[in-house]
């Protein structure tokens, strides 16, 4: 997983939809304090962080990219707020689908005496996805916690 930091302000935020505590943006445009504007497309953001991503909001923004999912996982605003939220819906999805595939494989072994290749491949994909998303969450938390002394300007 990769993480990065932007010091600056939100120039624009185009919300696609918000449901179940997760907001998905078509794009979020940041204007860093130094350098050219930075656009994050299809950003997945937990609602507590999304509430701070209003145009004009100034501070330090923490970005992640894990298993082809990208977004903002933390904000330290210029008024002193520290907000962290990593969207864990994909982890839950991988876990549920992995359990479903495990049951399917076990059932097929008992009933037919063979392993369904699609079920086995799905189980492996779910395990890999769960591991990468969990690793991404740990790295995002470590990045945010490691920068705890920062005060946004």
PDB file of N, CA and C in Angstrom, residues 92-104 119 122-123 126-127:
ATOM      1  N   UNK A  92     -14.450  -6.510   5.159  1.00  0.00           N
ATOM      2  CA  UNK A  92     -15.617  -7.310   5.533  1.00  0.00           C
ATOM      3  C   UNK A  92     -16.116  -8.114   4.343  1.00  0.00           C
ATOM      4  N   UNK A  93     -16.126  -7.487   3.167  1.00  0.00           N
ATOM      5  CA  UNK A  93     -16.564  -8.178   1.963  1.00  0.00           C
ATOM      6  C   UNK A  93     -15.663  -9.370   1.661  1.00  0.00           C
ATOM      7  N   UNK A  94     -14.338  -9.179   1.714  1.00  0.00           N
ATOM      8  CA  UNK A  94     -13.411 -10.285   1.476  1.00  0.00           C
ATOM      9  C   UNK A  94     -13.600 -11.400   2.507  1.00  0.00           C
ATOM     10  N   UNK A  95     -13.832 -11.033   3.757  1.00  0.00           N
ATOM     11  CA  UNK A  95     -14.022 -12.027   4.813  1.00  0.00           C
ATOM     12  C   UNK A  95     -15.292 -12.839   4.585  1.00  0.00           C
ATOM     13  N   UNK A  96     -16.398 -12.169   4.301  1.00  0.00           N
ATOM     14  CA  UNK A  96     -17.671 -12.863   4.072  1.00  0.00           C
ATOM     15  C   UNK A  96     -17.587 -13.762   2.836  1.00  0.00           C
ATOM     16  N   UNK A  97     -17.042 -13.240   1.734  1.00  0.00           N
ATOM     17  CA  UNK A  97     -16.920 -14.052   0.520  1.00  0.00           C
ATOM     18  C   UNK A  97     -15.951 -15.219   0.719  1.00  0.00           C
ATOM     19  N   UNK A  98     -14.895 -15.006   1.497  1.00  0.00           N
ATOM     20  CA  UNK A  98     -13.951 -16.086   1.795  1.00  0.00           C
ATOM     21  C   UNK A  98     -14.616 -17.202   2.580  1.00  0.00           C
ATOM     22  N   UNK A  99     -15.440 -16.841   3.556  1.00  0.00           N
ATOM     23  CA  UNK A  99     -16.168 -17.848   4.341  1.00  0.00           C
ATOM     24  C   UNK A  99     -17.162 -18.591   3.445  1.00  0.00           C
ATOM     25  N   UNK A 100     -17.868 -17.842   2.590  1.00  0.00           N
ATOM     26  CA  UNK A 100     -18.794 -18.467   1.655  1.00  0.00           C
ATOM     27  C   UNK A 100     -18.071 -19.467   0.746  1.00  0.00           C
ATOM     28  N   UNK A 101     -16.917 -19.070   0.210  1.00  0.00           N
ATOM     29  CA  UNK A 101     -16.153 -19.963  -0.658  1.00  0.00           C
ATOM     30  C   UNK A 101     -15.649 -21.186   0.105  1.00  0.00           C
ATOM     31  N   UNK A 102     -15.233 -21.005   1.353  1.00  0.00           N
ATOM     32  CA  UNK A 102     -14.787 -22.126   2.177  1.00  0.00           C
ATOM     33  C   UNK A 102     -15.914 -23.128   2.378  1.00  0.00           C
ATOM     34  N   UNK A 103     -17.115 -22.624   2.670  1.00  0.00           N
ATOM     35  CA  UNK A 103     -18.280 -23.507   2.836  1.00  0.00           C
ATOM     36  C   UNK A 103     -18.596 -24.223   1.532  1.00  0.00           C
ATOM     37  N   UNK A 104     -18.534 -23.495   0.420  1.00  0.00           N
ATOM     38  CA  UNK A 104     -18.802 -24.091  -0.896  1.00  0.00           C
ATOM     39  C   UNK A 104     -17.794 -25.200  -1.207  1.00  0.00           C
ATOM     40  N   UNK A 119     -14.337 -22.099  -6.747  1.00  0.00           N
ATOM     41  CA  UNK A 119     -14.428 -21.862  -5.305  1.00  0.00           C
ATOM     42  C   UNK A 119     -13.058 -21.735  -4.662  1.00  0.00           C
ATOM     43  N   UNK A 122     -11.563 -18.423  -5.788  1.00  0.00           N
ATOM     44  CA  UNK A 122     -12.232 -17.342  -5.075  1.00  0.00           C
ATOM     45  C   UNK A 122     -11.759 -17.237  -3.639  1.00  0.00           C
ATOM     46  N   UNK A 123     -11.544 -18.377  -3.003  1.00  0.00           N
ATOM     47  CA  UNK A 123     -11.064 -18.377  -1.625  1.00  0.00           C
ATOM     48  C   UNK A 123      -9.663 -17.780  -1.539  1.00  0.00           C
ATOM     49  N   UNK A 126      -9.903 -14.026  -1.985  1.00  0.00           N
ATOM     50  CA  UNK A 126     -10.435 -13.392  -0.769  1.00  0.00           C
ATOM     51  C   UNK A 126      -9.378 -13.311   0.326  1.00  0.00           C
ATOM     52  N   UNK A 127      -8.586 -14.347   0.472  1.00  0.00           N
ATOM     53  CA  UNK A 127      -7.519 -14.334   1.478  1.00  0.00           C
ATOM     54  C   UNK A 127      -6.506 -13.245   1.155  1.00  0.00           C
TER      55      UNK A 127
END
